[in-house]
PDB file of C-alpha atoms and ligand atoms in Angstrom:
ATOM      1  CA  MET A   1      -4.094-161.590  69.177  1.00  0.00           C
ATOM      2  CA  THR A   2      -0.870-161.254  71.236  1.00  0.00           C
ATOM      3  CA  GLU A   3      -0.456-159.316  74.340  1.00  0.00           C
ATOM      4  CA  ALA A   4       1.735-156.347  73.764  1.00  0.00           C
ATOM      5  CA  ARG A   5       5.043-156.432  75.342  1.00  0.00           C
ATOM      6  CA  TYR A   6       5.449-154.921  78.763  1.00  0.00           C
ATOM      7  CA  ARG A   7       6.673-151.344  78.721  1.00  0.00           C
ATOM      8  CA  GLY A   8       7.111-149.439  81.797  1.00  0.00           C
ATOM      9  CA  ARG A   9       8.792-146.320  82.934  1.00  0.00           C
ATOM     10  CA  PHE A  10      10.256-144.099  85.992  1.00  0.00           C
ATOM     11  CA  ALA A  11       9.389-140.632  85.550  1.00  0.00           C
ATOM     12  CA  PRO A  12      11.047-138.345  88.241  1.00  0.00           C
ATOM     13  CA  THR A  13      10.641-134.713  88.420  1.00  0.00           C
ATOM     14  CA  PRO A  14      14.172-133.002  88.697  1.00  0.00           C
ATOM     15  CA  SER A  15      13.123-130.845  91.639  1.00  0.00           C
ATOM     16  CA  GLY A  16      15.932-132.326  93.670  1.00  0.00           C
ATOM     17  CA  PRO A  17      17.849-135.452  94.381  1.00  0.00           C
ATOM     18  CA  LEU A  18      16.208-138.889  94.531  1.00  0.00           C
ATOM     19  CA  HIS A  19      15.109-139.976  98.115  1.00  0.00           C
ATOM     20  CA  PHE A  20      14.011-143.125  99.687  1.00  0.00           C
ATOM     21  CA  GLY A  21      10.456-142.665  98.301  1.00  0.00           C
ATOM     22  CA  SER A  22      11.584-142.272  94.760  1.00  0.00           C
ATOM     23  CA  LEU A  23      13.769-145.267  95.150  1.00  0.00           C
ATOM     24  CA  VAL A  24      10.609-147.403  96.372  1.00  0.00           C
ATOM     25  CA  ALA A  25       8.752-146.165  93.055  1.00  0.00           C
ATOM     26  CA  ALA A  26      11.848-146.791  90.888  1.00  0.00           C
ATOM     27  CA  LEU A  27      12.363-150.350  92.377  1.00  0.00           C
ATOM     28  CA  GLY A  28       8.627-151.120  92.248  1.00  0.00           C
ATOM     29  CA  SER A  29       8.380-150.182  88.544  1.00  0.00           C
ATOM     30  CA  TYR A  30      11.611-151.844  87.639  1.00  0.00           C
ATOM     31  CA  LEU A  31      11.076-155.134  89.204  1.00  0.00           C
ATOM     32  CA  ASP A  32       7.577-155.342  87.826  1.00  0.00           C
ATOM     33  CA  ALA A  33       8.807-154.643  84.203  1.00  0.00           C
ATOM     34  CA  ARG A  34      11.687-156.895  84.434  1.00  0.00           C
ATOM     35  CA  SER A  35       9.960-159.844  86.116  1.00  0.00           C
ATOM     36  CA  GLN A  36       7.663-159.907  82.981  1.00  0.00           C
ATOM     37  CA  ASN A  37      10.725-159.534  80.306  1.00  0.00           C
ATOM     38  CA  GLY A  38       9.764-155.817  79.912  1.00  0.00           C
ATOM     39  CA  THR A  39      11.252-152.768  78.697  1.00  0.00           C
ATOM     40  CA  TRP A  40      11.862-150.065  81.184  1.00  0.00           C
ATOM     41  CA  LEU A  41      12.350-146.457  80.460  1.00  0.00           C
ATOM     42  CA  LEU A  42      13.564-143.194  82.228  1.00  0.00           C
ATOM     43  CA  ARG A  43      11.795-140.003  81.479  1.00  0.00           C
ATOM     44  CA  ILE A  44      12.795-136.906  83.335  1.00  0.00           C
ATOM     45  CA  GLU A  45       9.769-134.710  84.136  1.00  0.00           C
ATOM     46  CA  ASP A  46      11.360-131.350  83.642  1.00  0.00           C
ATOM     47  CA  VAL A  47       8.248-129.566  82.069  1.00  0.00           C
ATOM     48  CA  ASP A  48       7.962-126.891  84.807  1.00  0.00           C
ATOM     49  CA  PRO A  49      11.350-125.113  84.675  1.00  0.00           C
ATOM     50  CA  PRO A  50      10.913-122.840  88.177  1.00  0.00           C
ATOM     51  CA  ARG A  51      10.611-126.456  89.851  1.00  0.00           C
ATOM     52  CA  ASN A  52      13.938-127.969  88.309  1.00  0.00           C
ATOM     53  CA  ALA A  53      16.999-127.867  90.575  1.00  0.00           C
ATOM     54  CA  PRO A  54      20.538-127.140  88.811  1.00  0.00           C
ATOM     55  CA  GLY A  55      22.100-130.414  88.413  1.00  0.00           C
ATOM     56  CA  ALA A  56      19.328-132.682  89.431  1.00  0.00           C
ATOM     57  CA  SER A  57      18.587-134.208  86.337  1.00  0.00           C
ATOM     58  CA  ASP A  58      22.323-135.577  86.073  1.00  0.00           C
ATOM     59  CA  ALA A  59      22.507-136.350  89.801  1.00  0.00           C
ATOM     60  CA  ILE A  60      18.949-138.609  89.399  1.00  0.00           C
ATOM     61  CA  GLN A  61      20.724-140.269  86.616  1.00  0.00           C
ATOM     62  CA  ARG A  62      24.067-141.026  88.437  1.00  0.00           C
ATOM     63  CA  THR A  63      22.060-142.357  91.611  1.00  0.00           C
ATOM     64  CA  LEU A  64      19.830-144.881  89.367  1.00  0.00           C
ATOM     65  CA  GLU A  65      23.487-146.063  87.932  1.00  0.00           C
ATOM     66  CA  ALA A  66      25.219-146.327  91.009  1.00  0.00           C
ATOM     67  CA  TYR A  67      22.232-148.335  92.231  1.00  0.00           C
ATOM     68  CA  GLY A  68      22.109-150.655  89.234  1.00  0.00           C
ATOM     69  CA  PHE A  69      19.035-149.322  87.458  1.00  0.00           C
ATOM     70  CA  GLU A  70      19.528-150.032  83.534  1.00  0.00           C
ATOM     71  CA  TRP A  71      16.955-148.152  81.239  1.00  0.00           C
ATOM     72  CA  ASP A  72      16.498-149.568  77.584  1.00  0.00           C
ATOM     73  CA  GLU A  73      16.058-146.402  75.325  1.00  0.00           C
ATOM     74  CA  PRO A  74      17.464-142.732  75.359  1.00  0.00           C
ATOM     75  CA  VAL A  75      16.067-140.577  78.319  1.00  0.00           C
ATOM     76  CA  LEU A  76      13.086-138.688  77.213  1.00  0.00           C
ATOM     77  CA  TYR A  77      13.079-135.023  78.468  1.00  0.00           C
ATOM     78  CA  GLN A  78       9.618-133.322  78.994  1.00  0.00           C
ATOM     79  CA  SER A  79      11.356-129.958  78.321  1.00  0.00           C
ATOM     80  CA  GLN A  80      12.208-130.847  74.711  1.00  0.00           C
ATOM     81  CA  ARG A  81       8.583-132.115  74.096  1.00  0.00           C
ATOM     82  CA  GLY A  82       6.754-128.626  73.762  1.00  0.00           C
ATOM     83  CA  LYS A  83       5.621-129.464  70.148  1.00  0.00           C
ATOM     84  CA  ALA A  84       3.788-132.755  71.361  1.00  0.00           C
ATOM     85  CA  TYR A  85       2.079-130.995  74.029  1.00  0.00           C
ATOM     86  CA  GLU A  86       1.022-128.183  71.720  1.00  0.00           C
ATOM     87  CA  ALA A  87      -0.434-130.647  69.333  1.00  0.00           C
ATOM     88  CA  ALA A  88      -2.409-132.477  72.105  1.00  0.00           C
ATOM     89  CA  LEU A  89      -3.896-129.013  73.149  1.00  0.00           C
ATOM     90  CA  ASP A  90      -4.771-128.204  69.755  1.00  0.00           C
ATOM     91  CA  LEU A  91      -6.825-131.514  69.185  1.00  0.00           C
ATOM     92  CA  LEU A  92      -8.590-130.962  72.680  1.00  0.00           C
ATOM     93  CA  ARG A  93      -9.190-127.172  71.167  1.00  0.00           C
ATOM     94  CA  ARG A  94     -10.729-128.578  68.172  1.00  0.00           C
ATOM     95  CA  GLN A  95     -13.125-130.643  70.097  1.00  0.00           C
ATOM     96  CA  GLY A  96     -14.270-127.296  72.138  1.00  0.00           C
ATOM     97  CA  ARG A  97     -12.616-128.865  75.152  1.00  0.00           C
ATOM     98  CA  VAL A  98     -10.351-125.894  76.261  1.00  0.00           C
ATOM     99  CA  TYR A  99     -11.129-122.623  77.510  1.00  0.00           C
ATOM    100  CA  PRO A 100      -8.984-119.702  78.887  1.00  0.00           C
ATOM    101  CA  CYS A 101      -9.369-118.969  82.710  1.00  0.00           C
ATOM    102  CA  SER A 102      -8.045-115.841  84.120  1.00  0.00           C
ATOM    103  CA  CYS A 103      -9.471-116.097  87.620  1.00  0.00           C
ATOM    104  CA  THR A 104      -6.836-115.203  90.278  1.00  0.00           C
ATOM    105  CA  ARG A 105      -5.602-117.250  93.172  1.00  0.00           C
ATOM    106  CA  LYS A 106      -8.117-115.280  95.523  1.00  0.00           C
ATOM    107  CA  GLN A 107     -10.991-115.999  93.143  1.00  0.00           C
ATOM    108  CA  LEU A 108     -10.285-119.702  93.039  1.00  0.00           C
ATOM    109  CA  ALA A 109      -9.955-120.128  96.730  1.00  0.00           C
ATOM    110  CA  GLU A 110     -13.357-118.278  97.272  1.00  0.00           C
ATOM    111  CA  ALA A 111     -15.147-120.164  94.592  1.00  0.00           C
ATOM    112  CA  ALA A 112     -14.070-123.860  94.711  1.00  0.00           C
ATOM    113  CA  HIS A 113     -14.913-126.442  96.844  1.00  0.00           C
ATOM    114  CA  ARG A 114     -12.805-129.234  98.029  1.00  0.00           C
ATOM    115  CA  GLY A 115     -12.429-132.366  95.769  1.00  0.00           C
ATOM    116  CA  ILE A 116     -10.268-135.612  95.656  1.00  0.00           C
ATOM    117  CA  ASP A 117      -7.126-133.761  95.292  1.00  0.00           C
ATOM    118  CA  GLY A 118      -7.554-130.052  96.258  1.00  0.00           C
ATOM    119  CA  PRO A 119     -10.153-127.282  95.376  1.00  0.00           C
ATOM    120  CA  VAL A 120     -12.549-128.040  92.266  1.00  0.00           C
ATOM    121  CA  TYR A 121     -12.793-125.174  89.964  1.00  0.00           C
ATOM    122  CA  PRO A 122     -16.562-124.238  89.397  1.00  0.00           C
ATOM    123  CA  GLY A 123     -15.894-123.267  85.871  1.00  0.00           C
ATOM    124  CA  THR A 124     -16.346-119.768  86.327  1.00  0.00           C
ATOM    125  CA  CYS A 125     -14.476-118.679  83.044  1.00  0.00           C
ATOM    126  CA  ARG A 126     -16.399-121.636  80.711  1.00  0.00           C
ATOM    127  CA  ASN A 127     -18.458-119.252  79.123  1.00  0.00           C
ATOM    128  CA  ARG A 128     -16.566-115.773  79.443  1.00  0.00           C
ATOM    129  CA  PRO A 129     -15.288-114.108  76.692  1.00  0.00           C
ATOM    130  CA  VAL A 130     -11.472-114.523  75.897  1.00  0.00           C
ATOM    131  CA  PRO A 131      -9.367-112.143  78.327  1.00  0.00           C
ATOM    132  CA  SER A 132      -6.883-109.975  76.898  1.00  0.00           C
ATOM    133  CA  GLN A 133      -3.903-110.852  79.544  1.00  0.00           C
ATOM    134  CA  PRO A 134      -2.240-114.038  79.466  1.00  0.00           C
ATOM    135  CA  ALA A 135      -4.602-116.905  80.638  1.00  0.00           C
ATOM    136  CA  ALA A 136      -4.260-120.455  82.006  1.00  0.00           C
ATOM    137  CA  LEU A 137      -6.041-122.893  79.634  1.00  0.00           C
ATOM    138  CA  ARG A 138      -8.549-125.554  81.188  1.00  0.00           C
ATOM    139  CA  LEU A 139      -9.964-128.676  79.974  1.00  0.00           C
ATOM    140  CA  ARG A 140     -13.761-128.821  80.024  1.00  0.00           C
ATOM    141  CA  VAL A 141     -14.248-131.924  81.589  1.00  0.00           C
ATOM    142  CA  PRO A 142     -16.991-134.377  80.771  1.00  0.00           C
ATOM    143  CA  GLU A 143     -19.892-135.423  82.959  1.00  0.00           C
ATOM    144  CA  ALA A 144     -18.569-138.795  83.256  1.00  0.00           C
ATOM    145  CA  ARG A 145     -17.649-141.195  86.093  1.00  0.00           C
ATOM    146  CA  ILE A 146     -14.245-142.450  85.347  1.00  0.00           C
ATOM    147  CA  ALA A 147     -13.530-145.952  86.621  1.00  0.00           C
ATOM    148  CA  PHE A 148     -10.474-148.150  86.726  1.00  0.00           C
ATOM    149  CA  VAL A 149      -9.109-151.146  88.233  1.00  0.00           C
ATOM    150  CA  ASP A 150      -5.514-150.588  90.039  1.00  0.00           C
ATOM    151  CA  ARG A 151      -3.662-153.665  90.347  1.00  0.00           C
ATOM    152  CA  GLN A 152      -2.766-152.708  93.908  1.00  0.00           C
ATOM    153  CA  GLN A 153      -5.765-150.606  94.986  1.00  0.00           C
ATOM    154  CA  GLY A 154      -8.744-152.362  93.292  1.00  0.00           C
ATOM    155  CA  ARG A 155     -11.599-150.584  91.732  1.00  0.00           C
ATOM    156  CA  VAL A 156     -11.534-146.753  91.852  1.00  0.00           C
ATOM    157  CA  ALA A 157     -13.991-144.467  90.702  1.00  0.00           C
ATOM    158  CA  CYS A 158     -14.401-140.793  90.300  1.00  0.00           C
ATOM    159  CA  ALA A 159     -17.217-138.319  89.109  1.00  0.00           C
ATOM    160  CA  ILE A 160     -14.696-136.218  87.329  1.00  0.00           C
ATOM    161  CA  ALA A 161     -16.701-132.972  86.955  1.00  0.00           C
ATOM    162  CA  SER A 162     -17.667-132.853  90.585  1.00  0.00           C
ATOM    163  CA  GLU A 163     -14.734-134.374  92.124  1.00  0.00           C
ATOM    164  CA  CYS A 164     -11.939-132.929  90.079  1.00  0.00           C
ATOM    165  CA  GLY A 165     -13.624-130.112  87.798  1.00  0.00           C
ATOM    166  CA  ASP A 166     -12.090-128.498  85.028  1.00  0.00           C
ATOM    167  CA  PHE A 167      -8.168-128.558  85.435  1.00  0.00           C
ATOM    168  CA  VAL A 168      -5.270-126.861  84.170  1.00  0.00           C
ATOM    169  CA  LEU A 169      -3.736-127.924  80.748  1.00  0.00           C
ATOM    170  CA  GLN A 170      -1.283-124.841  80.460  1.00  0.00           C
ATOM    171  CA  ARG A 171      -0.515-122.148  83.009  1.00  0.00           C
ATOM    172  CA  ALA A 172      -0.529-118.733  82.248  1.00  0.00           C
ATOM    173  CA  ASP A 173       3.135-118.523  81.917  1.00  0.00           C
ATOM    174  CA  GLY A 174       2.886-120.832  79.028  1.00  0.00           C
ATOM    175  CA  VAL A 175       4.224-124.149  81.243  1.00  0.00           C
ATOM    176  CA  TYR A 176       2.244-127.148  80.196  1.00  0.00           C
ATOM    177  CA  ALA A 177       0.714-128.931  83.085  1.00  0.00           C
ATOM    178  CA  TYR A 178       1.886-132.571  84.406  1.00  0.00           C
ATOM    179  CA  HIS A 179      -1.486-134.081  83.747  1.00  0.00           C
ATOM    180  CA  LEU A 180      -1.095-133.186  79.946  1.00  0.00           C
ATOM    181  CA  ALA A 181       2.488-133.968  79.523  1.00  0.00           C
ATOM    182  CA  VAL A 182       2.426-137.245  81.287  1.00  0.00           C
ATOM    183  CA  VAL A 183      -0.212-138.742  79.103  1.00  0.00           C
ATOM    184  CA  VAL A 184       1.236-137.469  76.081  1.00  0.00           C
ATOM    185  CA  ASP A 185       4.465-138.847  76.954  1.00  0.00           C
ATOM    186  CA  ASP A 186       3.369-142.265  78.251  1.00  0.00           C
ATOM    187  CA  ALA A 187       1.657-142.656  74.843  1.00  0.00           C
ATOM    188  CA  GLU A 188       4.726-141.513  72.961  1.00  0.00           C
ATOM    189  CA  GLN A 189       6.886-144.012  74.717  1.00  0.00           C
ATOM    190  CA  GLY A 190       4.436-146.805  74.316  1.00  0.00           C
ATOM    191  CA  ILE A 191       3.963-147.287  77.929  1.00  0.00           C
ATOM    192  CA  ASN A 192       1.246-150.009  78.780  1.00  0.00           C
ATOM    193  CA  HIS A 193       2.013-150.446  82.380  1.00  0.00           C
ATOM    194  CA  ILE A 194       2.443-147.483  85.213  1.00  0.00           C
ATOM    195  CA  VAL A 195       3.722-148.418  88.420  1.00  0.00           C
ATOM    196  CA  ARG A 196       4.087-145.226  90.837  1.00  0.00           C
ATOM    197  CA  GLY A 197       3.289-144.027  94.169  1.00  0.00           C
ATOM    198  CA  ALA A 198      -0.398-143.945  95.308  1.00  0.00           C
ATOM    199  CA  ASP A 199      -0.096-140.043  95.977  1.00  0.00           C
ATOM    200  CA  LEU A 200      -0.763-140.033  92.234  1.00  0.00           C
ATOM    201  CA  LEU A 201      -3.736-142.151  92.495  1.00  0.00           C
ATOM    202  CA  THR A 202      -6.066-139.295  92.458  1.00  0.00           C
ATOM    203  CA  SER A 203      -4.558-137.773  89.270  1.00  0.00           C
ATOM    204  CA  THR A 204      -5.384-141.032  87.517  1.00  0.00           C
ATOM    205  CA  PRO A 205      -8.866-140.265  86.464  1.00  0.00           C
ATOM    206  CA  ARG A 206      -7.866-137.020  84.790  1.00  0.00           C
ATOM    207  CA  HIS A 207      -5.151-138.969  82.813  1.00  0.00           C
ATOM    208  CA  ILE A 208      -8.037-141.378  81.685  1.00  0.00           C
ATOM    209  CA  VAL A 209     -10.272-138.463  80.671  1.00  0.00           C
ATOM    210  CA  LEU A 210      -7.261-136.805  78.630  1.00  0.00           C
ATOM    211  CA  GLN A 211      -6.060-140.642  77.058  1.00  0.00           C
ATOM    212  CA  THR A 212     -10.026-140.747  76.129  1.00  0.00           C
ATOM    213  CA  LEU A 213     -10.493-137.451  74.400  1.00  0.00           C
ATOM    214  CA  LEU A 214      -6.979-137.477  72.790  1.00  0.00           C
ATOM    215  CA  GLY A 215      -7.604-141.388  71.466  1.00  0.00           C
ATOM    216  CA  LEU A 216      -4.763-142.915  73.249  1.00  0.00           C
ATOM    217  CA  PRO A 217      -4.710-146.230  75.033  1.00  0.00           C
ATOM    218  CA  THR A 218      -5.131-146.438  78.860  1.00  0.00           C
ATOM    219  CA  PRO A 219      -2.081-148.455  80.557  1.00  0.00           C
ATOM    220  CA  ASP A 220      -2.526-150.724  83.537  1.00  0.00           C
ATOM    221  CA  TYR A 221      -2.094-148.985  86.726  1.00  0.00           C
ATOM    222  CA  LEU A 222      -0.499-149.996  89.985  1.00  0.00           C
ATOM    223  CA  HIS A 223      -0.172-147.420  92.684  1.00  0.00           C
ATOM    224  CA  LEU A 224       2.478-148.168  95.291  1.00  0.00           C
ATOM    225  CA  PRO A 225       2.102-147.541  99.217  1.00  0.00           C
ATOM    226  CA  VAL A 226       3.626-144.176  99.762  1.00  0.00           C
ATOM    227  CA  VAL A 227       6.492-143.577 102.282  1.00  0.00           C
ATOM    228  CA  LEU A 228       5.728-141.634 105.146  1.00  0.00           C
ATOM    229  CA  ASP A 229       8.024-139.585 107.478  1.00  0.00           C
ATOM    230  CA  ALA A 230       7.765-139.662 111.465  1.00  0.00           C
ATOM    231  CA  HIS A 231       5.010-137.178 111.225  1.00  0.00           C
ATOM    232  CA  GLY A 232       2.861-138.919 108.645  1.00  0.00           C
ATOM    233  CA  ASN A 233       3.768-136.849 105.706  1.00  0.00           C
ATOM    234  CA  LYS A 234       4.780-138.418 102.293  1.00  0.00           C
ATOM    235  CA  LEU A 235       8.690-138.000 102.096  1.00  0.00           C
ATOM    236  CA  SER A 236       9.283-135.391  99.345  1.00  0.00           C
ATOM    237  CA  LYS A 237      11.865-133.133  98.436  1.00  0.00           C
ATOM    238  CA  GLN A 238       9.644-130.279  99.704  1.00  0.00           C
ATOM    239  CA  THR A 239       9.927-131.661 103.229  1.00  0.00           C
ATOM    240  CA  LEU A 240      13.698-132.201 102.917  1.00  0.00           C
ATOM    241  CA  ALA A 241      13.751-135.877 102.674  1.00  0.00           C
ATOM    242  CA  ALA A 242      17.512-137.063 102.862  1.00  0.00           C
ATOM    243  CA  PRO A 243      18.915-137.682  99.304  1.00  0.00           C
ATOM    244  CA  LEU A 244      19.988-141.299  98.571  1.00  0.00           C
ATOM    245  CA  ASN A 245      23.823-141.966  99.153  1.00  0.00           C
ATOM    246  CA  ASN A 246      25.392-143.220  96.058  1.00  0.00           C
ATOM    247  CA  SER A 247      27.709-145.261  97.907  1.00  0.00           C
ATOM    248  CA  ALA A 248      25.262-146.988  99.877  1.00  0.00           C
ATOM    249  CA  ALA A 249      23.333-148.598  97.342  1.00  0.00           C
ATOM    250  CA  LEU A 250      22.769-152.107  98.739  1.00  0.00           C
ATOM    251  CA  PRO A 251      21.447-151.086 102.001  1.00  0.00           C
ATOM    252  CA  GLY A 252      19.004-148.685 100.305  1.00  0.00           C
ATOM    253  CA  LEU A 253      17.638-151.129  97.963  1.00  0.00           C
ATOM    254  CA  VAL A 254      17.334-153.769 100.831  1.00  0.00           C
ATOM    255  CA  GLN A 255      15.376-151.505 102.654  1.00  0.00           C
ATOM    256  CA  ALA A 256      13.057-150.494  99.645  1.00  0.00           C
ATOM    257  CA  ALA A 257      12.433-154.123  98.906  1.00  0.00           C
ATOM    258  CA  ALA A 258      11.286-154.707 102.419  1.00  0.00           C
ATOM    259  CA  PHE A 259       9.142-151.583 102.270  1.00  0.00           C
ATOM    260  CA  LEU A 260       7.576-153.496  98.997  1.00  0.00           C
ATOM    261  CA  GLY A 261       7.146-156.796 101.155  1.00  0.00           C
ATOM    262  CA  MET A 262       9.966-158.788  99.908  1.00  0.00           C
ATOM    263  CA  HIS A 263      12.070-160.919 102.481  1.00  0.00           C
ATOM    264  CA  GLY A 264      15.587-161.912 101.814  1.00  0.00           C
ATOM    265  CA  ASP A 265      16.331-165.175 103.339  1.00  0.00           C
ATOM    266  CA  PRO A 266      19.206-164.230 103.876  1.00  0.00           C
ATOM    267  CA  TRP A 267      19.330-160.618 102.123  1.00  0.00           C
ATOM    268  CA  PRO A 268      21.811-160.482  99.139  1.00  0.00           C
ATOM    269  CA  GLN A 269      25.321-159.336 100.168  1.00  0.00           C
ATOM    270  CA  SER A 270      26.284-157.468  96.922  1.00  0.00           C
ATOM    271  CA  LEU A 271      24.586-155.172  94.239  1.00  0.00           C
ATOM    272  CA  SER A 272      24.758-157.741  91.515  1.00  0.00           C
ATOM    273  CA  GLU A 273      23.309-160.590  94.031  1.00  0.00           C
ATOM    274  CA  PHE A 274      20.658-158.247  94.904  1.00  0.00           C
ATOM    275  CA  TRP A 275      19.441-157.778  91.214  1.00  0.00           C
ATOM    276  CA  LYS A 276      19.849-161.509  90.717  1.00  0.00           C
ATOM    277  CA  TRP A 277      17.691-162.278  93.555  1.00  0.00           C
ATOM    278  CA  ALA A 278      15.104-159.393  93.217  1.00  0.00           C
ATOM    279  CA  VAL A 279      13.751-159.914  89.835  1.00  0.00           C
ATOM    280  CA  PRO A 280      12.523-163.298  90.062  1.00  0.00           C
ATOM    281  CA  ALA A 281      11.679-162.726  93.729  1.00  0.00           C
ATOM    282  CA  TRP A 282       9.303-159.671  92.938  1.00  0.00           C
ATOM    283  CA  SER A 283       5.635-160.325  93.561  1.00  0.00           C
ATOM    284  CA  GLN A 284       2.979-157.467  93.675  1.00  0.00           C
ATOM    285  CA  ARG A 285       1.238-159.932  95.926  1.00  0.00           C
ATOM    286  CA  LEU A 286       3.766-159.144  98.655  1.00  0.00           C
ATOM    287  CA  ILE A 287       2.914-155.384  98.817  1.00  0.00           C
ATOM    288  CA  GLU A 288       0.965-154.745 102.218  1.00  0.00           C
ATOM    289  CA  PRO A 289      -2.384-152.885 101.662  1.00  0.00           C
ATOM    290  CA  LEU A 290      -2.407-149.438 101.351  1.00  0.00           C
ATOM    291  CA  ARG A 291      -4.387-148.714 104.672  1.00  0.00           C
ATOM    292  CA  GLY A 292      -2.285-147.115 107.062  1.00  0.00           C
ATOM    293  CA  ARG A 293       0.630-146.266 104.966  1.00  0.00           C
ATOM    294  CA  HIS A 294      -0.706-143.464 103.175  1.00  0.00           C
ATOM    295  CA  PRO A 295      -2.361-140.329 104.926  1.00  0.00           C
ATOM    296  CA  ARG A 296      -5.437-140.460 102.606  1.00  0.00           C
ATOM    297  CA  ALA A 297      -5.986-144.385 103.048  1.00  0.00           C
ATOM    298  CA  GLY A 298      -9.556-145.182 103.827  1.00  0.00           C
ATOM    299  CA  SER A 299     -10.903-141.831 103.502  1.00  0.00           C
ATOM    300  CA  ASN A 300     -10.240-141.251  99.864  1.00  0.00           C
ATOM    301  CA  PRO A 301     -13.360-140.530  97.900  1.00  0.00           C
ATOM    302  CA  CYS A 302     -12.146-141.512  94.828  1.00  0.00           C
ATOM    303  CA  LYS A 303     -12.096-145.163  95.836  1.00  0.00           C
ATOM    304  CA  SER A 304     -15.092-146.935  95.773  1.00  0.00           C
TER     305      SER A 304
HETATM  306  N1  LIG B   1       7.140-136.773  87.788  1.00  0.00           N
HETATM  307  C1  LIG B   1       6.374-137.398  89.059  1.00  0.00           C
HETATM  308  C2  LIG B   1       6.952-137.127  90.165  1.00  0.00           C
HETATM  309  O1  LIG B   1       8.120-137.013  90.268  1.00  0.00           O
HETATM  310  C3  LIG B   1       5.846-138.837  88.532  1.00  0.00           C
HETATM  311  C4  LIG B   1       5.103-138.935  87.578  1.00  0.00           C
HETATM  312  C5  LIG B   1       4.321-140.304  87.180  1.00  0.00           C
HETATM  313  O2  LIG B   1       5.003-141.314  87.686  1.00  0.00           O
HETATM  314  O3  LIG B   1       3.214-140.384  86.620  1.00  0.00           O
HETATM  315  O4  LIG B   1       6.261-137.299  91.244  1.00  0.00           O
END
């Protein structure tokens, strides 16, 4: 049997412009795909309307172009994928895996214990009658230990019920959850390699649970070290990380390549030279171990 051709992606949320942390994820996923003659796709994760900043989706694409990224197929927008998410939700419903939850934030905060990625919902609404008011929909997770081998982090294992709990698939306001959307879309786009920041490592067991229940393949995962600011927080739009400068693509790319452990000797002097050099120079083995570059490094109970 021949191995499926590499298909990777970059999937930014348009909650603001790209910043250096996003550039590292874009570059890592791009180089990993291109160095294996793979396809690289762009998906705009605009599933959650209140989080979408006006103009951000276009701005992200202009920045990626200015930096020399080329995507192979039309951009997929999550805002146009409601039917596919509903179909997946239906499949889970038919398996008896979906139930409405009308717990308030306060009730959630009181009942939950802390898991690998925030509060673990104790299943309060599992056997309650269907509420009359709009409710969130949760997945009744199986009592299973989810294990996978991340190319960078090694073996990761997680007891999904006790460490993550029943998670939300659709909010009470009708917005589909990231976990559902990402799994459905990766399958739709035939993604078989996911390269993204290690801040999403704790989400991956939930994605694998959904893939299994929906009968979808599980891609290969590579979680990159997260870029931290001077206070040890992840660079993010919420912490007002500086937007990438479209007129300073080369220095930005060089800095991102250096963050990923690459060394130019000398560094390329133009954008076209950069890409000519970077694709064959890429090796995942150059990336430094996670420890010390991510706030949860070494203390992540998800890691075994
Ligand atoms: N949309 C997510 C973000 O911008 C990334 C999702 C993913 O790569 O799976 O952080």
